[in-house]
Coordinates of C-alpha atoms in Angstrom, one line a residue:
Chain U
M1 CA 15.0 -31.9 -7.0
I2 CA 14.3 -28.1 -6.6
N3 CA 16.0 -26.3 -3.8
T4 CA 14.6 -22.8 -3.1
S5 CA 16.6 -22.3 0.0
T6 CA 18.9 -19.2 0.3
N7 CA 21.6 -18.1 2.5
L8 CA 21.5 -14.5 2.8
A9 CA 24.8 -13.5 4.4
G10 CA 24.4 -16.2 7.0
I11 CA 20.7 -15.9 7.4
K12 CA 19.4 -19.3 6.2
M13 CA 16.0 -19.2 4.6
K14 CA 14.1 -22.1 3.0
S15 CA 12.9 -19.8 0.2
P16 CA 13.9 -16.3 -1.1
V17 CA 10.5 -14.9 -0.3
I18 CA 10.3 -12.6 2.7
T19 CA 7.6 -10.3 4.0
A20 CA 8.4 -6.5 3.9
S21 CA 8.6 -4.4 7.0
G22 CA 5.6 -2.5 8.0
T23 CA 3.3 -4.6 5.7
F24 CA 3.0 -7.7 7.8
G25 CA 2.9 -6.5 11.5
F26 CA 4.5 -9.0 13.8
G27 CA 2.9 -11.9 11.7
R28 CA 0.1 -12.6 13.8
E29 CA -2.7 -11.3 11.5
Y30 CA -1.5 -13.2 8.5
G31 CA -0.9 -16.2 10.5
S32 CA -4.4 -16.6 10.7
F33 CA -4.6 -17.0 7.1
Y34 CA -1.8 -19.3 6.4
D35 CA 1.1 -21.2 8.1
L36 CA 3.9 -18.6 8.5
S37 CA 6.5 -21.4 8.2
L38 CA 5.8 -21.3 4.5
L39 CA 7.8 -18.0 4.4
G40 CA 11.5 -17.7 4.0
G41 CA 11.6 -14.9 6.5
I42 CA 9.5 -12.2 8.0
T43 CA 10.7 -8.6 8.5
V44 CA 8.8 -7.2 11.5
K45 CA 7.3 -3.8 11.7
G46 CA 9.8 -1.1 12.2
L47 CA 11.0 -1.0 15.8
T48 CA 12.0 1.9 18.0
L49 CA 13.6 1.9 21.5
K50 CA 10.5 3.2 23.1
P51 CA 6.8 2.7 21.9
R52 CA 5.7 5.2 19.3
E53 CA 2.1 6.1 18.4
G54 CA 3.0 7.4 14.9
N55 CA 1.3 10.0 12.7
K56 CA -2.3 11.3 12.6
A57 CA -5.0 9.5 10.3
P58 CA -5.7 9.3 7.4
R59 CA -2.4 7.7 7.0
I60 CA -3.2 6.0 3.6
A61 CA -4.2 7.3 0.2
E62 CA -4.6 5.5 -2.9
A63 CA -2.8 6.5 -6.3
S64 CA -2.6 4.8 -9.7
A65 CA -1.5 1.2 -9.0
S66 CA -0.1 2.4 -5.8
I67 CA -0.7 3.6 -2.2
L68 CA 0.8 6.3 0.0
N69 CA 1.3 5.6 3.6
S70 CA 2.3 8.0 6.5
V71 CA 2.2 5.5 9.6
G72 CA 5.2 7.0 11.0
L73 CA 6.7 4.0 12.8
Q74 CA 3.8 3.2 15.1
N75 CA 5.2 0.3 17.3
P76 CA 5.0 -1.0 20.7
G77 CA 8.8 -0.5 21.3
I78 CA 11.6 -3.2 21.4
E79 CA 10.8 -4.6 24.8
V80 CA 7.3 -5.5 24.0
F81 CA 8.6 -6.9 20.7
L82 CA 11.1 -9.2 22.6
D83 CA 8.8 -10.1 25.4
E84 CA 5.3 -10.6 23.3
E85 CA 5.8 -10.7 19.7
L86 CA 9.1 -12.6 19.1
P87 CA 8.1 -15.7 21.1
F88 CA 5.0 -16.0 18.9
L89 CA 7.0 -15.7 15.7
R90 CA 9.6 -18.4 17.0
Q91 CA 6.9 -21.0 16.9
Y92 CA 7.3 -20.9 13.2
D93 CA 10.0 -22.2 11.0
T94 CA 10.8 -18.9 9.4
A95 CA 13.8 -16.4 9.7
V96 CA 12.9 -13.4 11.8
I97 CA 14.4 -10.1 10.8
A98 CA 14.1 -7.2 13.1
N99 CA 13.7 -3.7 11.5
I100 CA 15.0 -1.1 13.7
A101 CA 14.9 2.7 13.7
G102 CA 16.2 5.4 15.9
N103 CA 16.6 9.2 16.5
T104 CA 20.2 8.9 17.1
I105 CA 23.1 6.5 16.3
D106 CA 23.2 5.4 19.9
E107 CA 19.6 4.4 19.8
Y108 CA 20.2 2.1 16.8
C109 CA 23.2 0.6 18.7
E110 CA 21.3 0.1 21.9
M111 CA 18.5 -1.7 19.9
A112 CA 21.1 -4.0 18.2
E113 CA 22.5 -4.9 21.5
R114 CA 19.1 -5.5 23.1
L115 CA 18.3 -7.8 20.1
G116 CA 21.4 -9.7 20.5
S117 CA 21.1 -13.0 18.9
S118 CA 17.4 -13.3 19.6
V119 CA 16.5 -12.7 15.8
D120 CA 18.2 -13.9 12.6
G121 CA 19.1 -10.6 11.2
I122 CA 18.6 -6.9 11.8
E123 CA 17.5 -4.5 9.0
L124 CA 18.7 -1.1 9.6
N125 CA 16.0 1.3 8.8
I126 CA 17.6 4.5 7.6
S127 CA 14.9 5.2 4.9
C128 CA 11.7 5.7 6.7
P129 CA 10.3 8.9 4.9
N130 CA 7.5 9.5 7.5
V131 CA 9.3 10.5 10.6
K132 CA 11.0 13.9 11.5
E133 CA 14.1 12.7 13.1
G134 CA 16.2 9.5 12.2
G135 CA 14.8 7.6 9.5
V136 CA 15.7 8.7 6.1
A137 CA 17.8 11.5 7.6
F138 CA 20.7 8.9 8.1
G139 CA 20.1 7.3 4.7
T140 CA 20.5 9.9 2.0
K141 CA 24.2 10.9 2.3
S142 CA 27.2 8.3 2.0
Q143 CA 29.0 9.6 4.9
S144 CA 26.1 9.3 7.4
V145 CA 25.3 5.8 6.0
Y146 CA 28.9 4.7 6.5
E147 CA 29.0 6.0 10.2
I148 CA 25.7 4.6 11.2
T149 CA 26.4 1.2 9.4
K150 CA 29.7 1.0 11.1
S151 CA 28.4 1.9 14.6
V152 CA 25.7 -0.5 14.5
K153 CA 27.7 -3.3 13.1
R154 CA 30.0 -3.2 16.1
H155 CA 26.9 -3.8 18.3
S156 CA 25.1 -6.4 16.3
C157 CA 25.9 -10.1 16.6
V158 CA 23.5 -11.2 13.8
P159 CA 23.8 -10.3 10.0
L160 CA 23.2 -6.5 9.4
I161 CA 21.1 -5.6 6.6
V162 CA 20.8 -1.9 5.4
K163 CA 17.7 -0.7 4.0
L164 CA 18.1 1.8 1.3
S165 CA 16.1 4.8 0.4
P166 CA 15.0 5.4 -3.2
N167 CA 14.9 9.1 -2.4
V168 CA 18.6 9.7 -3.5
T169 CA 20.5 11.0 -6.4
D170 CA 22.8 7.9 -6.8
I171 CA 21.8 4.7 -4.9
T172 CA 24.8 2.9 -5.8
E173 CA 27.0 5.4 -4.0
I174 CA 24.9 4.8 -0.8
A175 CA 25.1 1.1 -1.3
A176 CA 28.8 1.1 -1.7
A177 CA 29.2 3.2 1.6
A178 CA 27.2 0.6 3.5
Q179 CA 29.2 -2.2 2.1
E180 CA 32.4 -0.4 2.9
A181 CA 31.1 0.0 6.4
G182 CA 30.7 -3.7 6.9
A183 CA 26.8 -4.1 6.0
D184 CA 26.3 -7.9 5.5
A185 CA 23.5 -7.2 3.1
L186 CA 21.2 -4.6 1.6
S187 CA 17.6 -4.3 1.2
L188 CA 16.0 -1.9 -1.4
I189 CA 13.8 -0.1 -2.0
N190 CA 12.0 1.6 0.9
T191 CA 9.0 3.8 -0.3
L192 CA 9.3 6.7 -2.6
L193 CA 8.3 10.2 -1.0
G194 CA 5.0 11.2 -2.5
M195 CA 1.8 13.0 -2.3
A196 CA -1.9 13.1 -3.2
I197 CA -4.3 15.9 -3.0
D198 CA -8.2 15.9 -2.6
V199 CA -9.3 18.5 -5.4
H200 CA -12.7 19.1 -3.5
T201 CA -11.4 19.7 0.0
Q202 CA -7.9 21.2 -1.5
R203 CA -6.1 19.4 1.2
P204 CA -3.5 16.7 1.0
M205 CA -5.1 13.1 1.4
L206 CA -2.6 12.2 4.2
A207 CA -2.8 14.0 7.5
N208 CA 1.1 14.1 7.2
N209 CA 0.8 15.9 3.9
V210 CA 3.3 13.5 2.2
G211 CA 4.0 9.8 2.6
G212 CA 5.8 6.8 1.2
L213 CA 4.6 5.5 -2.3
S214 CA 4.7 1.7 -2.8
G215 CA 2.7 -0.9 -4.9
P216 CA 2.9 -2.0 -8.5
A217 CA 3.6 1.4 -9.7
V218 CA 7.0 1.6 -8.0
K219 CA 8.2 -1.7 -9.3
P220 CA 10.2 -0.5 -12.4
V221 CA 11.9 2.0 -10.3
A222 CA 12.9 -0.6 -7.6
L223 CA 13.9 -3.2 -10.1
R224 CA 16.3 -0.7 -11.8
M225 CA 17.8 0.4 -8.6
V226 CA 18.3 -3.3 -7.4
W227 CA 20.1 -3.9 -10.8
Q228 CA 22.3 -1.0 -10.4
V229 CA 23.0 -2.0 -6.8
C230 CA 23.8 -5.5 -7.6
G231 CA 26.2 -4.6 -10.2
A232 CA 27.9 -2.1 -7.8
V233 CA 28.4 -4.3 -4.6
K234 CA 29.3 -7.7 -3.7
I235 CA 27.2 -8.4 -0.7
P236 CA 23.8 -10.0 -1.3
V237 CA 20.7 -7.8 -2.0
I238 CA 16.9 -8.2 -0.8
G239 CA 15.0 -6.8 -3.7
M240 CA 11.6 -5.2 -3.0
G241 CA 9.3 -2.5 -4.3
G242 CA 5.9 -3.4 -5.9
I243 CA 6.4 -7.1 -6.0
S244 CA 2.8 -8.5 -6.6
T245 CA 3.2 -11.7 -8.9
W246 CA 6.0 -14.5 -9.2
E247 CA 7.1 -12.8 -12.5
D248 CA 7.8 -9.7 -10.6
A249 CA 9.8 -11.7 -8.1
V250 CA 11.7 -13.4 -10.8
E251 CA 12.6 -10.2 -12.4
F252 CA 14.3 -8.9 -9.3
I253 CA 16.3 -12.3 -9.0
L254 CA 17.3 -12.1 -12.7
A255 CA 18.4 -8.6 -11.9
G256 CA 20.5 -9.9 -9.1
A257 CA 18.5 -10.0 -6.0
S258 CA 19.4 -12.9 -3.5
S259 CA 16.1 -12.7 -1.8
I260 CA 12.8 -10.7 -2.4
A261 CA 10.2 -8.9 -0.1
V262 CA 6.6 -8.8 -0.6
G263 CA 4.9 -5.7 0.8
T264 CA 1.8 -4.1 -0.3
A265 CA 0.6 -7.0 -2.3
S266 CA -0.3 -8.7 1.1
F267 CA -2.9 -6.0 1.7
I268 CA -4.7 -6.9 -1.5
D269 CA -4.1 -10.5 -1.4
P270 CA -3.1 -12.0 2.2
F271 CA -1.9 -15.1 0.2
A272 CA 0.5 -13.0 -2.1
P273 CA 3.9 -14.2 -0.6
V274 CA 2.7 -17.9 -0.8
R275 CA 1.5 -17.6 -4.2
I276 CA 4.6 -15.9 -5.3
T277 CA 6.8 -18.7 -3.7
E278 CA 4.7 -21.3 -5.5
G279 CA 5.3 -19.4 -8.9
I280 CA 9.0 -19.3 -8.3
V281 CA 9.1 -23.0 -7.8
Q282 CA 7.1 -23.5 -11.1
Y283 CA 9.3 -21.1 -13.1
M284 CA 12.4 -23.2 -11.8
E285 CA 10.7 -26.3 -12.9
K286 CA 9.9 -25.1 -16.3
Y287 CA 13.5 -24.0 -17.0
G288 CA 15.2 -26.8 -15.1
Y289 CA 16.8 -24.7 -12.5
S290 CA 17.7 -26.6 -9.3
C291 CA 18.5 -23.7 -7.1
I292 CA 18.1 -19.8 -7.0
D293 CA 21.6 -19.2 -8.0
D294 CA 20.9 -20.9 -11.4
F295 CA 19.2 -18.0 -12.6
R296 CA 20.0 -15.2 -10.1
G297 CA 21.6 -12.4 -11.7
K298 CA 21.6 -14.1 -15.3
L299 CA 20.0 -11.0 -16.9
K300 CA 21.1 -10.8 -20.4
V301 CA 21.6 -7.1 -20.9
F302 CA 21.6 -5.3 -24.3
Chain P
M1 CA -9.5 -15.5 9.0
N2 CA -11.2 -16.1 5.6
C3 CA -10.4 -14.7 2.2
Q4 CA -12.6 -16.1 -0.7
K5 CA -14.7 -15.4 -3.7
S6 CA -18.4 -15.2 -3.1
I7 CA -21.4 -14.8 -5.5
V8 CA -23.2 -11.5 -5.8
I9 CA -27.0 -12.2 -5.8
S10 CA -28.1 -8.6 -6.5
N11 CA -26.5 -5.2 -6.8
K12 CA -28.7 -2.3 -7.2
E13 CA -29.1 1.4 -6.8
I14 CA -32.0 2.1 -4.0
C15 CA -31.7 5.9 -4.3
S16 CA -29.4 8.3 -5.8
G17 CA -25.8 7.2 -5.3
V18 CA -26.7 4.5 -2.8
F19 CA -26.4 0.8 -3.7
E20 CA -27.4 -2.4 -1.9
M21 CA -25.5 -5.5 -2.8
V22 CA -26.5 -9.1 -1.8
I23 CA -23.9 -11.6 -1.4
E24 CA -24.4 -15.5 -0.8
D25 CA -21.8 -17.1 1.4
K26 CA -22.8 -19.6 4.1
C27 CA -19.5 -19.3 5.8
I28 CA -19.6 -15.3 6.2
A29 CA -23.3 -15.3 7.0
E30 CA -22.9 -17.9 9.8
K31 CA -19.8 -16.0 11.3
A32 CA -20.7 -12.4 10.9
A33 CA -22.2 -10.1 13.6
A34 CA -23.9 -6.7 13.5
G35 CA -21.2 -4.0 13.3
Q36 CA -18.5 -6.1 11.7
F37 CA -17.5 -5.4 8.1
L38 CA -16.3 -7.2 4.9
H39 CA -13.1 -6.0 3.1
L40 CA -13.9 -6.2 -0.6
K41 CA -11.9 -6.2 -3.8
P42 CA -13.8 -3.9 -6.1
V43 CA -12.0 -4.3 -9.2
E44 CA -9.7 -7.1 -10.5
S45 CA -7.0 -4.6 -11.6
N46 CA -4.3 -2.7 -10.3
E47 CA -5.9 0.8 -11.1
V48 CA -7.9 0.4 -7.8
L49 CA -5.5 -1.3 -5.7
L50 CA -7.0 -1.4 -2.2
R51 CA -9.9 -3.2 -0.9
R52 CA -12.7 -1.3 0.4
P53 CA -14.3 -1.9 4.0
I54 CA -18.0 -2.0 3.8
S55 CA -20.1 -2.7 6.9
I56 CA -22.5 -5.6 7.1
H57 CA -26.2 -4.1 6.7
R58 CA -28.3 -7.2 7.0
L59 CA -27.7 -11.0 7.6
D60 CA -30.0 -13.8 6.7
R61 CA -28.2 -16.6 8.3
E62 CA -30.7 -19.3 7.1
K63 CA -30.5 -18.3 3.4
A64 CA -26.9 -17.5 3.8
L65 CA -27.2 -14.0 2.6
I66 CA -25.3 -10.9 3.5
T67 CA -26.5 -7.5 2.4
L68 CA -24.3 -4.4 2.1
L69 CA -25.3 -0.9 1.8
Y70 CA -22.8 1.5 0.3
Q71 CA -22.6 5.0 -1.3
L72 CA -20.7 5.9 -4.2
K73 CA -17.7 8.0 -3.1
G74 CA -14.8 7.2 -5.5
K75 CA -13.3 4.8 -7.8
G76 CA -13.6 1.9 -5.3
T77 CA -17.3 2.1 -4.6
V78 CA -17.9 3.0 -8.3
G79 CA -16.2 -0.3 -9.1
L80 CA -18.3 -2.2 -6.6
S81 CA -21.6 -0.8 -8.1
K82 CA -20.5 -2.2 -11.5
I83 CA -20.2 -5.8 -10.2
A84 CA -23.0 -7.7 -12.2
V85 CA -25.4 -10.3 -10.7
N86 CA -23.9 -13.8 -10.7
E87 CA -20.3 -12.4 -10.6
Y88 CA -17.8 -13.3 -7.9
I89 CA -16.5 -10.7 -5.4
D90 CA -13.2 -11.3 -3.5
I91 CA -13.9 -10.8 0.1
I92 CA -12.0 -10.9 3.4
G93 CA -14.2 -11.1 6.4
P94 CA -16.2 -10.8 8.3
I95 CA -13.7 -8.4 10.4
G96 CA -13.7 -6.4 13.6
K97 CA -15.7 -6.1 16.8
G98 CA -19.4 -5.6 16.3
F99 CA -22.0 -4.0 18.6
P100 CA -22.1 -5.5 22.0
I101 CA -25.9 -6.2 23.2
E102 CA -26.8 -5.4 26.7
S103 CA -29.9 -7.2 27.9
E104 CA -33.0 -5.6 29.4
K105 CA -32.0 -2.1 28.5
R106 CA -33.8 0.6 26.6
C107 CA -32.0 1.2 23.3
A108 CA -31.8 3.8 20.7
I109 CA -29.7 3.8 17.5
V110 CA -28.8 7.1 15.9
G111 CA -27.6 6.9 12.2
G112 CA -26.5 9.6 9.8
G113 CA -26.7 9.1 6.1
I114 CA -24.8 5.8 4.9
G115 CA -24.0 5.5 8.7
I116 CA -27.4 3.7 9.1
A117 CA -25.9 0.7 7.3
P118 CA -24.4 -1.3 10.2
L119 CA -27.4 -0.3 12.5
M120 CA -30.0 -2.4 10.7
Q121 CA -28.6 -5.8 11.6
L122 CA -28.2 -4.5 15.2
T123 CA -31.8 -3.6 15.4
A124 CA -32.7 -6.9 14.0
D125 CA -30.5 -8.8 16.6
L126 CA -32.0 -6.5 19.4
K127 CA -35.5 -7.6 18.3
A128 CA -34.6 -11.3 18.1
F129 CA -32.8 -11.2 21.5
G130 CA -34.3 -13.8 24.0
K131 CA -36.1 -11.1 25.8
P132 CA -36.7 -8.5 23.0
I133 CA -35.2 -5.2 23.8
S134 CA -37.0 -1.9 23.2
C135 CA -35.1 0.1 20.5
D136 CA -36.1 3.3 18.9
A137 CA -34.4 4.6 15.6
Y138 CA -33.1 8.1 14.9
L139 CA -32.2 8.4 11.4
G140 CA -30.8 11.7 9.7
F141 CA -30.1 12.4 6.1
R142 CA -29.1 15.5 3.9
S143 CA -32.0 15.0 1.6
D144 CA -32.7 11.7 0.2
V145 CA -34.1 9.2 2.7
Y146 CA -33.7 5.3 2.5
K147 CA -34.4 2.2 4.5
L148 CA -37.0 3.8 6.6
E149 CA -39.6 1.1 6.2
E150 CA -37.4 -1.7 7.3
F151 CA -36.1 0.3 10.4
S152 CA -39.9 1.0 11.1
M153 CA -40.7 -2.7 11.0
L154 CA -37.7 -3.5 13.4
C155 CA -37.8 -0.7 15.8
D156 CA -40.6 0.7 18.3
K157 CA -40.4 4.2 16.9
T158 CA -38.7 5.8 14.0
H159 CA -37.6 9.3 14.0
V160 CA -36.4 10.9 10.8
A161 CA -34.9 14.3 9.9
T162 CA -33.5 15.7 6.8
E163 CA -31.3 18.8 6.7
D164 CA -33.3 20.3 3.9
G165 CA -36.8 19.3 5.3
S166 CA -37.7 17.1 2.5
F167 CA -38.8 14.4 4.7
G168 CA -39.5 14.3 8.3
E169 CA -38.3 16.9 10.7
K170 CA -36.2 19.8 9.2
G171 CA -32.7 19.9 10.8
Y172 CA -30.4 17.6 12.6
I173 CA -31.3 14.2 14.1
T174 CA -29.3 15.0 17.0
D175 CA -31.5 17.8 18.1
I176 CA -34.6 15.4 18.1
F177 CA -32.5 12.8 19.9
A178 CA -31.4 15.3 22.4
G179 CA -35.0 15.8 23.6
N180 CA -35.7 12.1 24.2
L181 CA -32.4 11.3 25.9
H182 CA -34.0 10.5 29.1
K183 CA -35.8 7.5 27.6
Y184 CA -32.8 5.3 26.9
D185 CA -29.9 3.3 28.7
V186 CA -27.8 2.4 25.6
I187 CA -27.3 4.2 22.5
Y188 CA -25.6 3.0 19.3
T189 CA -24.3 5.4 16.7
C190 CA -22.9 5.5 13.2
G191 CA -22.6 8.5 11.0
P192 CA -20.5 11.6 10.3
K193 CA -18.0 12.1 12.9
I194 CA -19.5 15.5 13.9
M195 CA -22.8 13.6 14.6
M196 CA -21.2 10.9 16.7
S197 CA -19.3 13.5 18.7
K198 CA -22.6 15.3 19.4
I199 CA -24.4 12.0 20.5
K200 CA -21.3 11.1 22.6
E201 CA -21.5 14.4 24.3
L202 CA -25.2 14.1 25.0
C203 CA -24.9 10.6 26.3
S204 CA -21.9 11.6 28.6
T205 CA -24.1 14.3 30.3
K206 CA -26.6 11.5 31.3
K207 CA -24.0 9.0 31.9
L208 CA -25.5 6.7 29.3
K209 CA -23.7 3.8 27.6
C210 CA -22.8 4.9 23.9
Y211 CA -21.2 2.8 21.4
V212 CA -19.8 4.3 18.2
S213 CA -18.9 2.6 14.9
L214 CA -16.1 4.4 13.4
E215 CA -14.9 4.7 9.8
E216 CA -11.2 5.3 8.7
K217 CA -9.3 4.7 5.3
M218 CA -7.9 1.2 5.6
G219 CA -5.0 -0.8 4.1
C220 CA -4.9 -4.5 4.9
G221 CA -8.1 -4.4 7.0
V222 CA -6.8 -7.1 9.5
G223 CA -4.5 -5.0 11.8
A224 CA -1.2 -5.5 10.0
C225 CA -0.6 -2.2 8.4
L226 CA -1.6 0.3 11.1
V227 CA -3.1 3.0 8.9
C228 CA -6.6 2.9 10.2
V229 CA -6.0 4.3 13.7
C230 CA -8.1 6.4 16.0
K231 CA -7.4 7.8 19.3
T232 CA -8.3 5.9 22.4
K233 CA -7.8 6.5 26.2
A234 CA -4.7 4.7 27.6
G235 CA -4.6 4.7 31.4
D236 CA -5.5 7.7 33.5
G237 CA -5.5 11.3 32.7
D238 CA -5.0 12.7 29.1
S239 CA -2.8 9.9 27.8
W240 CA -4.0 8.3 24.7
H241 CA -2.8 5.4 22.2
H242 CA -3.7 4.8 18.5
S243 CA -6.1 1.8 18.3
K244 CA -6.8 0.0 15.0
V245 CA -10.2 0.8 13.7
C246 CA -10.5 -2.5 11.7
C247 CA -9.9 -4.9 14.4
D248 CA -9.9 -3.1 17.6
G249 CA -13.1 -1.5 16.4
P250 CA -14.9 -0.6 14.3
V251 CA -17.3 -0.3 17.2
F252 CA -15.9 1.3 20.3
D253 CA -17.2 2.2 23.6
A254 CA -17.7 6.1 23.2
E255 CA -16.0 6.9 26.5
E256 CA -12.9 5.2 25.3
V257 CA -12.4 6.9 21.9
L258 CA -11.4 10.5 21.4
L259 CA -13.5 11.6 18.4
N260 CA -12.3 15.3 18.2
D261 CA -8.6 14.9 17.8

């Protein structure tokens, strides 16, 4: 009997497959393609205390095997999420993780309090590259990661996941700081800061000039960082970054990730998270694994 | 929402850089409406990662055919142009809000370049409407013209302008349209943003109803990723909101959308 269930720092999920924040809205759109209860969890679009309209369009550009986005945290604000979006998501048997972003530590804390125990987990977004204040500003120095994690942890009554930026010199230092401050889990990677230029107009492809790179091209970078972080901390890790196939997902689990998140792949194939889940089950059948921990972190390094 | 593979019946260049693709799919043909679009996967590889939104040009609901008109702009559309007859194409759709039809009104469509694409099915629907609605076409092109015959068959009068004067009137279609503004109640437009802005401005002076079909770079195409936004009015005064072109549009009431920001 194959058991794909995962307990991520107290968040119980029926499979290790989660949808990544910012790529899945609040679930409604993809809920018209398949039953959202097939997912281990849904990490919702990044929330802020007040509604945000985000950056100017164009907000997306294509690069080789990847995309750049500069949405800039457009969202209806935490109150609308709690009143209108969360009740929709709660119809499904899937974990709901709220991704939160703020301009100040106080804003993050206030949001964690407002969420209370209405969600299964909180993902601390200190890695958004598309906003001027807050976002990645908190996520690139160990000291500030420690401070914000410690503060928000005091105000959260559900497991706190810290989402790390890859735009740092040593991600293991940042990971260790988050763990030290009391983070229950880590998720990585957020997007890599990138750029694309239209040679005919001689202007950047994004109205924000720069944006976050995601998609298959970033997977090797994400995998390396997940592997390094899993070796450096004891808390569980959600691996993400370019996962498009079940093989990609298994790579992250072999590298030590307890769960994995599917992001950009949903844009191309709305069923990607479901297909990846099925592929993981077939892999487990093939190699006789009965649970995720049977192969998690079992990478045989040279 | 549907996501499936459908068969390509034909895919040919109708004039320099402009292609017409015919897809057979009963489900899409039955559900689709003028002004909606299909989100197509042009290439089965990671090199061109994203889907491409292409508006529905013509529907034959009986024969289950959907015709698309697209212009080669980059890797995605070049990929689309290379799909051979009898090959399958991966489609999400139909998506979006199409053109509302207002009965017993005098209509005009104003299309610029490849922007004429979604207006064709609209004119067919206007003609087929219970009590046929009168509709004139205003079509503007840079130089090469296409699809004029079909528009002429569906519309009462078809005006054409080219920027280089190679066909029809020389100049901008907006100038020809401006002279006939008094003849209409409802205007539908699709084309370059500058053209649609001008049409919106003209309609606004005469308080005519105007619908614009917008284009924006898209990600998911279904409203989840929030990349394809446009500014729309929110409440009173100058306040605005970012609406999603893919699912709040692509057709908007011109008065609701801020085209120049």
